[in-house]
PDB file of C-alpha atoms in Angstrom:
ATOM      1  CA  UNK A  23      88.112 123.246 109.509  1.00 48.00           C
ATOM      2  CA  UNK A  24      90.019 119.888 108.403  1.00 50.00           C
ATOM      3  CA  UNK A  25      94.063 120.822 108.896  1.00 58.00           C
ATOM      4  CA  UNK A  26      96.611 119.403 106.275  1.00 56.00           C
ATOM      5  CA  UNK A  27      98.714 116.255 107.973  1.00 55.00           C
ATOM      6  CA  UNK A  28     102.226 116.454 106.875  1.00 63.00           C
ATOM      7  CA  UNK A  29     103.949 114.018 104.920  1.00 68.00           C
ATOM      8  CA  UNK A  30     105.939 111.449 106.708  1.00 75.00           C
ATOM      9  CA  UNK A  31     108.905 109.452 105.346  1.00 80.00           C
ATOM     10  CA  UNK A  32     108.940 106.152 107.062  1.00 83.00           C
ATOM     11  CA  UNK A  33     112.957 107.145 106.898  1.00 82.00           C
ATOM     12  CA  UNK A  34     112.284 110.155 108.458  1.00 70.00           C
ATOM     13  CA  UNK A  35     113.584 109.137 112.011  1.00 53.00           C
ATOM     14  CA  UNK A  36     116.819 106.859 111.587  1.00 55.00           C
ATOM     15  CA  UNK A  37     120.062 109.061 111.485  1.00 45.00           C
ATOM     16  CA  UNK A  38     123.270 107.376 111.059  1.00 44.00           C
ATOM     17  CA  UNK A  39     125.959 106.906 114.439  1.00 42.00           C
ATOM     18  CA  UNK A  40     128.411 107.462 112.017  1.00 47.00           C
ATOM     19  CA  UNK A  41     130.286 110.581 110.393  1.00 40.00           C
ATOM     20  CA  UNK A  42     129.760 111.230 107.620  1.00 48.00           C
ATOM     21  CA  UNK A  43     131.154 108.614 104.859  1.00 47.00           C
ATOM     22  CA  UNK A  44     133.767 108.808 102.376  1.00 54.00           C
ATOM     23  CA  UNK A  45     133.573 106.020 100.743  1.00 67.00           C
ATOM     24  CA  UNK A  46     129.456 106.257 100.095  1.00 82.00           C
ATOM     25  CA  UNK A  47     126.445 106.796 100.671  1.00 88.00           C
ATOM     26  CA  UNK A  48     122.899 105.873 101.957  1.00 89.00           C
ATOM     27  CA  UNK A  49     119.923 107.828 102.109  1.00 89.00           C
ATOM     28  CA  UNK A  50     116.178 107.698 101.546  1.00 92.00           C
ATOM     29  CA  UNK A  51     115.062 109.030  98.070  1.00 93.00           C
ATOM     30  CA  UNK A  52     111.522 109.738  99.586  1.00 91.00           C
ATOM     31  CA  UNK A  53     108.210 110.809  98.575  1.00 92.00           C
ATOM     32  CA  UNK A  54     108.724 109.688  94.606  1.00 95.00           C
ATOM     33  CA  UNK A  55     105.968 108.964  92.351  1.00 96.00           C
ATOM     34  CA  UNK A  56     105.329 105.394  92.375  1.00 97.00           C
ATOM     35  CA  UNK A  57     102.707 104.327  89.567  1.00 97.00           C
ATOM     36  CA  UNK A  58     102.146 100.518  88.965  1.00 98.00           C
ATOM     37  CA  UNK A  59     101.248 100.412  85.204  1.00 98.00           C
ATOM     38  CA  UNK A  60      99.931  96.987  83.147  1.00 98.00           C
ATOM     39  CA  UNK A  61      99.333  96.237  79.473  1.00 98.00           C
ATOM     40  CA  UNK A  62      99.660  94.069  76.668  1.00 97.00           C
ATOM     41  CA  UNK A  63     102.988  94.756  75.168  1.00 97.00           C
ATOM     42  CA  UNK A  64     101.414  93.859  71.759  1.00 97.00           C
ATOM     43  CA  UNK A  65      99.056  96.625  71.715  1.00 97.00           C
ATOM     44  CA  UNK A  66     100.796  99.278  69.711  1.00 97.00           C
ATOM     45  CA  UNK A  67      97.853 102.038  70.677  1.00 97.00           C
ATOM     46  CA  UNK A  68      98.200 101.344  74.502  1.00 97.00           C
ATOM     47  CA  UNK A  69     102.368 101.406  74.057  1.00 98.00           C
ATOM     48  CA  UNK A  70     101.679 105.100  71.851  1.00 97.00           C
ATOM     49  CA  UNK A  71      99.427 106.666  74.031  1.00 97.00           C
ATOM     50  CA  UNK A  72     101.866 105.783  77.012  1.00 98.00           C
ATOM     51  CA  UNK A  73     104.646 107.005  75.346  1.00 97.00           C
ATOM     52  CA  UNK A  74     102.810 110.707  74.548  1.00 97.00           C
ATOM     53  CA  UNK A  75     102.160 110.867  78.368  1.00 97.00           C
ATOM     54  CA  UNK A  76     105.723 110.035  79.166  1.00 97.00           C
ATOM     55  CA  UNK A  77     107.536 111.188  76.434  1.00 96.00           C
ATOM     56  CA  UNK A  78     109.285 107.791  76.775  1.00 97.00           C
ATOM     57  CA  UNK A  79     109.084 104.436  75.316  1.00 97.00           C
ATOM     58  CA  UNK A  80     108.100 101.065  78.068  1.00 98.00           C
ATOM     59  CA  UNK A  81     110.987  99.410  77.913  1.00 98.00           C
ATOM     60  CA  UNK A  82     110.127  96.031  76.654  1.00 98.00           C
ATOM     61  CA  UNK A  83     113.257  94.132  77.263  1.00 98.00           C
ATOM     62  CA  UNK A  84     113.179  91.840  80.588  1.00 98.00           C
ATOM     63  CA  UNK A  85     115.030  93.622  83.437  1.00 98.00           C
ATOM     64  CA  UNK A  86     115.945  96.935  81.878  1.00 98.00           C
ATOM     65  CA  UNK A  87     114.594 100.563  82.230  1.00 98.00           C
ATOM     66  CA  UNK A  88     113.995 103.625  80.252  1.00 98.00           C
ATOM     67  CA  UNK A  89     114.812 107.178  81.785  1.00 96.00           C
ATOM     68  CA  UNK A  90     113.915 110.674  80.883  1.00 91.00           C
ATOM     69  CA  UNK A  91     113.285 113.831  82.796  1.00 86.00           C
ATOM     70  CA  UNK A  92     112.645 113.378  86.354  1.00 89.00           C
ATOM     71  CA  UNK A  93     110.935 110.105  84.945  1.00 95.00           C
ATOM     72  CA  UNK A  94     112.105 106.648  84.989  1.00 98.00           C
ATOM     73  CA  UNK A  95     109.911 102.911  83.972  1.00 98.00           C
ATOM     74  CA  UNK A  96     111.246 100.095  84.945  1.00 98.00           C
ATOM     75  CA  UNK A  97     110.294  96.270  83.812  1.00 98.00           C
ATOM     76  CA  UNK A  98     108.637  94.253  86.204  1.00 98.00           C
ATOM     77  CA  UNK A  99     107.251  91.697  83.983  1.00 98.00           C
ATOM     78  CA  UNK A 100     106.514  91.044  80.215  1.00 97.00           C
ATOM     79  CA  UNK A 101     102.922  93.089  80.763  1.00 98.00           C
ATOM     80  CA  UNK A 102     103.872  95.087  83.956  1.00 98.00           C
ATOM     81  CA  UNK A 103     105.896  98.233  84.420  1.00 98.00           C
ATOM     82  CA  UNK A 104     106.618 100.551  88.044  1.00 98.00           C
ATOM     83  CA  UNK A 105     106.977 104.406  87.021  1.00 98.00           C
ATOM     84  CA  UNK A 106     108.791 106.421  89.107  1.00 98.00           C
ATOM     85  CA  UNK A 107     108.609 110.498  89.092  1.00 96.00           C
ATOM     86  CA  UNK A 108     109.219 113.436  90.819  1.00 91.00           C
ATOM     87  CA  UNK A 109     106.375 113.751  93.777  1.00 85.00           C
ATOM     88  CA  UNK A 110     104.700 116.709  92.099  1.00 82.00           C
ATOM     89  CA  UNK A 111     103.863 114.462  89.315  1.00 83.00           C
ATOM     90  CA  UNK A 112     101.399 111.980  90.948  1.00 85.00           C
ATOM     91  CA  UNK A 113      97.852 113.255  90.446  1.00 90.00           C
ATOM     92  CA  UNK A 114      98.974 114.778  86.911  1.00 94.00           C
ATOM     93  CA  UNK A 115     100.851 111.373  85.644  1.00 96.00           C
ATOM     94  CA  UNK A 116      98.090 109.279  87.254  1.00 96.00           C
ATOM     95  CA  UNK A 117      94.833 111.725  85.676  1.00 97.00           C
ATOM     96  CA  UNK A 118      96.952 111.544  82.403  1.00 97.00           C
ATOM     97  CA  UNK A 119      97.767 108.340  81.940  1.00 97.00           C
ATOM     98  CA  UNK A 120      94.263 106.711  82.976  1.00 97.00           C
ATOM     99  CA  UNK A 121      92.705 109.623  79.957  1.00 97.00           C
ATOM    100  CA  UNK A 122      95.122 108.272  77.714  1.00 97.00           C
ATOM    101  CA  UNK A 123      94.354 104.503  78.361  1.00 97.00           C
ATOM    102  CA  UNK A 124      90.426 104.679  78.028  1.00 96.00           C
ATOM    103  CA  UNK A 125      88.987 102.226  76.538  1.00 93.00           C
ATOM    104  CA  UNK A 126      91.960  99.742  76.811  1.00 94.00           C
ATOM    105  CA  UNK A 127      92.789  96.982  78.143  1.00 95.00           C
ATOM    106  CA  UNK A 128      95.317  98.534  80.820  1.00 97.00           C
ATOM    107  CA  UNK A 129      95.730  99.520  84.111  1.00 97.00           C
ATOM    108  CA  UNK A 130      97.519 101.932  85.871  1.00 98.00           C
ATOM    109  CA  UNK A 131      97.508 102.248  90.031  1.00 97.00           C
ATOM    110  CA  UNK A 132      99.079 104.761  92.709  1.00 96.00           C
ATOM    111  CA  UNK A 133     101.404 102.817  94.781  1.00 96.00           C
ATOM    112  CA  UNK A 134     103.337 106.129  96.118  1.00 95.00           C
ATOM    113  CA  UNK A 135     101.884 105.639  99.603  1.00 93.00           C
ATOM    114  CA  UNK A 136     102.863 101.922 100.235  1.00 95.00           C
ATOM    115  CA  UNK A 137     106.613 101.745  98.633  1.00 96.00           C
ATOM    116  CA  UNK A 138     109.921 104.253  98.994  1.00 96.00           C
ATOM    117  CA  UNK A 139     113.418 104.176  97.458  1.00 96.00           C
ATOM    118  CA  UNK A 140     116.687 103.785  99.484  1.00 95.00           C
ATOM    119  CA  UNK A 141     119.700 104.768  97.574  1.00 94.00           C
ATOM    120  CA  UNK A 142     122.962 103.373  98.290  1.00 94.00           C
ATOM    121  CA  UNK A 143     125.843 104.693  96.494  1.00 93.00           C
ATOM    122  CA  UNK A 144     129.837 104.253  96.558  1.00 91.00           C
ATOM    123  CA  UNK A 145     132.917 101.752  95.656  1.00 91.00           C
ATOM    124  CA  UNK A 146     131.737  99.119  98.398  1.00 92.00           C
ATOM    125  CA  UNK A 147     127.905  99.139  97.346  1.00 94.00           C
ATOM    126  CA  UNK A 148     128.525  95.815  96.070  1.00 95.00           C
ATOM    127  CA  UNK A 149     130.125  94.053  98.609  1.00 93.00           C
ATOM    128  CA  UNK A 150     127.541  95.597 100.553  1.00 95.00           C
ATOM    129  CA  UNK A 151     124.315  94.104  98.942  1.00 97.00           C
ATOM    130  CA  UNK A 152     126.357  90.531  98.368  1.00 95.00           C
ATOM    131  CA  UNK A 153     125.783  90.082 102.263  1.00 95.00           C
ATOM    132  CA  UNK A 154     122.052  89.685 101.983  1.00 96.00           C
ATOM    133  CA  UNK A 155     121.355  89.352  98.227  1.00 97.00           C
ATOM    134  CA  UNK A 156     122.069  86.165  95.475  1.00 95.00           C
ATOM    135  CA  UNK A 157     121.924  88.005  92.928  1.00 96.00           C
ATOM    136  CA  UNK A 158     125.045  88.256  90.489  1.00 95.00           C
ATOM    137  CA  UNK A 159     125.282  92.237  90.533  1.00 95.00           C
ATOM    138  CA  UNK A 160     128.874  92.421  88.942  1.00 93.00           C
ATOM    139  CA  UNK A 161     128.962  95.597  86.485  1.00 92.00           C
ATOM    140  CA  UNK A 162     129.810  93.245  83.624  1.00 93.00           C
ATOM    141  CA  UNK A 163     126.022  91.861  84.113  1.00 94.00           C
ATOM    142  CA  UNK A 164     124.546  94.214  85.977  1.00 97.00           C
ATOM    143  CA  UNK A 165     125.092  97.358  84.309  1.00 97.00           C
ATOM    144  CA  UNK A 166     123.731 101.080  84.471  1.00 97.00           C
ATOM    145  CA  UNK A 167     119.871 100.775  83.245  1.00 97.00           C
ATOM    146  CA  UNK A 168     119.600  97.339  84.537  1.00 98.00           C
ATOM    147  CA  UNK A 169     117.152  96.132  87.187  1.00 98.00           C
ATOM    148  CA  UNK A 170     115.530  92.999  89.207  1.00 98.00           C
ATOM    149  CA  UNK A 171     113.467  91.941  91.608  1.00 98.00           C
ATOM    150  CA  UNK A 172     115.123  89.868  94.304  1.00 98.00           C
ATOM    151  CA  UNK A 173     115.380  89.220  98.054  1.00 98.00           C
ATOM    152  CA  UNK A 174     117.437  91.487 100.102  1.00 98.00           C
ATOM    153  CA  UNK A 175     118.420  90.604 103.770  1.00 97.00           C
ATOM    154  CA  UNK A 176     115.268  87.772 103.324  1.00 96.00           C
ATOM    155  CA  UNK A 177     113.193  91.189 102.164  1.00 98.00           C
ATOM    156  CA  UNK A 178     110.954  91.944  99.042  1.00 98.00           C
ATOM    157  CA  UNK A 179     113.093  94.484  96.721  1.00 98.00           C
ATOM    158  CA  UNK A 180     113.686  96.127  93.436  1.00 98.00           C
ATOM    159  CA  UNK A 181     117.536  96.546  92.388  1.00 98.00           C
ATOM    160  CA  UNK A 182     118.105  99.327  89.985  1.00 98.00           C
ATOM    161  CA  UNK A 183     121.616 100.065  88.819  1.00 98.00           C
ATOM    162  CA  UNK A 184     121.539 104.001  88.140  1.00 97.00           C
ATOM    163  CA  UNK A 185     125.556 104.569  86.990  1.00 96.00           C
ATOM    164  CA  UNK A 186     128.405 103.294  87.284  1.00 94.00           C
ATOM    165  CA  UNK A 187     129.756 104.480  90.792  1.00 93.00           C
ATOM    166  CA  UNK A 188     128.069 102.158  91.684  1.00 95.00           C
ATOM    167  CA  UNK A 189     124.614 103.617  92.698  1.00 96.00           C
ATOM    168  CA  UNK A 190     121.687 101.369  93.168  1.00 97.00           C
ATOM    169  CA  UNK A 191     118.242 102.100  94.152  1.00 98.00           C
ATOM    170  CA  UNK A 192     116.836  99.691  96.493  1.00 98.00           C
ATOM    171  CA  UNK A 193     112.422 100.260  96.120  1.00 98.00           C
ATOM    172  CA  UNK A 194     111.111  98.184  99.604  1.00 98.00           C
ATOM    173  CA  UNK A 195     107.573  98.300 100.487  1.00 97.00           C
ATOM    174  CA  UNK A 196     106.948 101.097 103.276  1.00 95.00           C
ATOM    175  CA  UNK A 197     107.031  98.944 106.511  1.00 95.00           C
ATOM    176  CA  UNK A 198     109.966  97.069 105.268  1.00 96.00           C
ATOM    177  CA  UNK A 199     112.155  99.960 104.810  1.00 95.00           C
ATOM    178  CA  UNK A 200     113.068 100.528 108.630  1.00 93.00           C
ATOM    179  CA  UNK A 201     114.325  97.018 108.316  1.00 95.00           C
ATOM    180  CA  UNK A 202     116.216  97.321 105.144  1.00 96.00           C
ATOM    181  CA  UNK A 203     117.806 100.307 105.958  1.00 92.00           C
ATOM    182  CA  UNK A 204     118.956  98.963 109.405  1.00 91.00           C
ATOM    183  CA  UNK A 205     120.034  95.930 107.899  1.00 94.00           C
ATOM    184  CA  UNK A 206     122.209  97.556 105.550  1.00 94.00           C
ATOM    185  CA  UNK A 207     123.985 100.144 108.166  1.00 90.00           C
ATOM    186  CA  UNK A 208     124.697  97.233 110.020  1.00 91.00           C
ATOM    187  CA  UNK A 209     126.313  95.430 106.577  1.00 92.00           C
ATOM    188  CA  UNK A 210     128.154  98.722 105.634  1.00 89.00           C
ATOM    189  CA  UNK A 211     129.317  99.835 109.067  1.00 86.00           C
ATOM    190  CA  UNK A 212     132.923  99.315 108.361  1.00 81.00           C
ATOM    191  CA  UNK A 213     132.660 101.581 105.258  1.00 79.00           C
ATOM    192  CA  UNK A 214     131.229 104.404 107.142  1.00 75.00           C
ATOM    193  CA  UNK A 215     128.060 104.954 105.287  1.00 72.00           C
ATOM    194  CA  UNK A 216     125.885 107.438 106.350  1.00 64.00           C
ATOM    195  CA  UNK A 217     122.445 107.735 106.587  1.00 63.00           C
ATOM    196  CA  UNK A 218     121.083 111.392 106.831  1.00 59.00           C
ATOM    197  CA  UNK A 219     117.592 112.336 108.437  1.00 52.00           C
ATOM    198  CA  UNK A 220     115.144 112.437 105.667  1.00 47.00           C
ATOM    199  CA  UNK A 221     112.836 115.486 104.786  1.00 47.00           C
ATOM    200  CA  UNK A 222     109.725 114.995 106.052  1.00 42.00           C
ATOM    201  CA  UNK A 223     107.297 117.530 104.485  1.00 40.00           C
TER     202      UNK A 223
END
């Protein structure tokens, strides 16, 4: 009789030294939907049968997202978007989407397993991420909505701004995430972030 194995967040282990934080926040947003979806930009069938699935449009700006219920696509490239959803949503989204895109050119592929989502939230999250990031992430250019691929501490990430706190959602690939998230207690340790145990079912 084949058991279940449970779910493990590769998050699940590091627990901040420190109280907990006044001044912000870090924690693991784990266990997300992560679908990587591609397709010509130009084809108005394959843009309207993604938006019936999603009930949202692609956004087809460079850099820039689109957000609805528990759903959010973000712009990786002029024919490449990353979905993200609640964790309940994976088979459905991915089963959907693929009926919807039969026949055309287009792609969509479960990354859920390989990538997670570190949020980092509070009045110093920029000074924080300017230690190990080029990126210009002032609010005046980098608003709520935005997003980018860059380099983080020398590591693959995905910036999105979420408000205007700030709070940005850092998406690493799974076995850089210890890293990242060590890296940025270690930047924010004279703010006091925390950095709660994540759930790990």
């Amino acid at each position: 009789m084949s058991r279940s194995i449970p779910r493990r967040s590769p998050l699940g282990a590091i627990q901040s030294a420190e109280s907990p934080a006044h001044n912000g926040q870090l924690a693991e947003r784990p266990f997300l939907t992560h679908l990587n979806l591609r397709l010509d930009p130009a084809d108005a069938t394959a843009l309207a049968a993604v938006h019936r699935v999603l009930g949202i449009k692609l956004p087809l700006t460079p850099n820039t997202t689109t957000a609805g219920d528990d759903l959010m696509a973000i712009w990786l490239g002029p024919d490449e978007w990353l979905l993200l959803a609640d964790h309940h949503q994976s088979d459905a989204l991915l089963a959907d989407l693929q009926t919807a895109l039969s026949g055309q050119f287009a792609s969509v592929v479960d990354l859920s397993a390989g990538q997670t989502v570190i949020r980092l939230s509070g009045p110093s999250t920029l000074d924080v991420l300017a230690r190990g990031c080029a990126l210009d992430l002032h609010p005046s250019v980098f608003q709520p909505g935005a997003c980018a691929q860059t380099l983080l501490a020398r590591a693959q990430a995905l910036l999105i701004a979420v408000d205007d706190t700030p709070t940005i959602d850092i998406t690493v690939r799974r076995s850089f995430a210890p890293y990242v998230a060590a890296w940025l207690q270690d930047a924010a340790r004279h703010f006091g972030l925390s950095f709660p145990e994540s759930n790990t079912a």
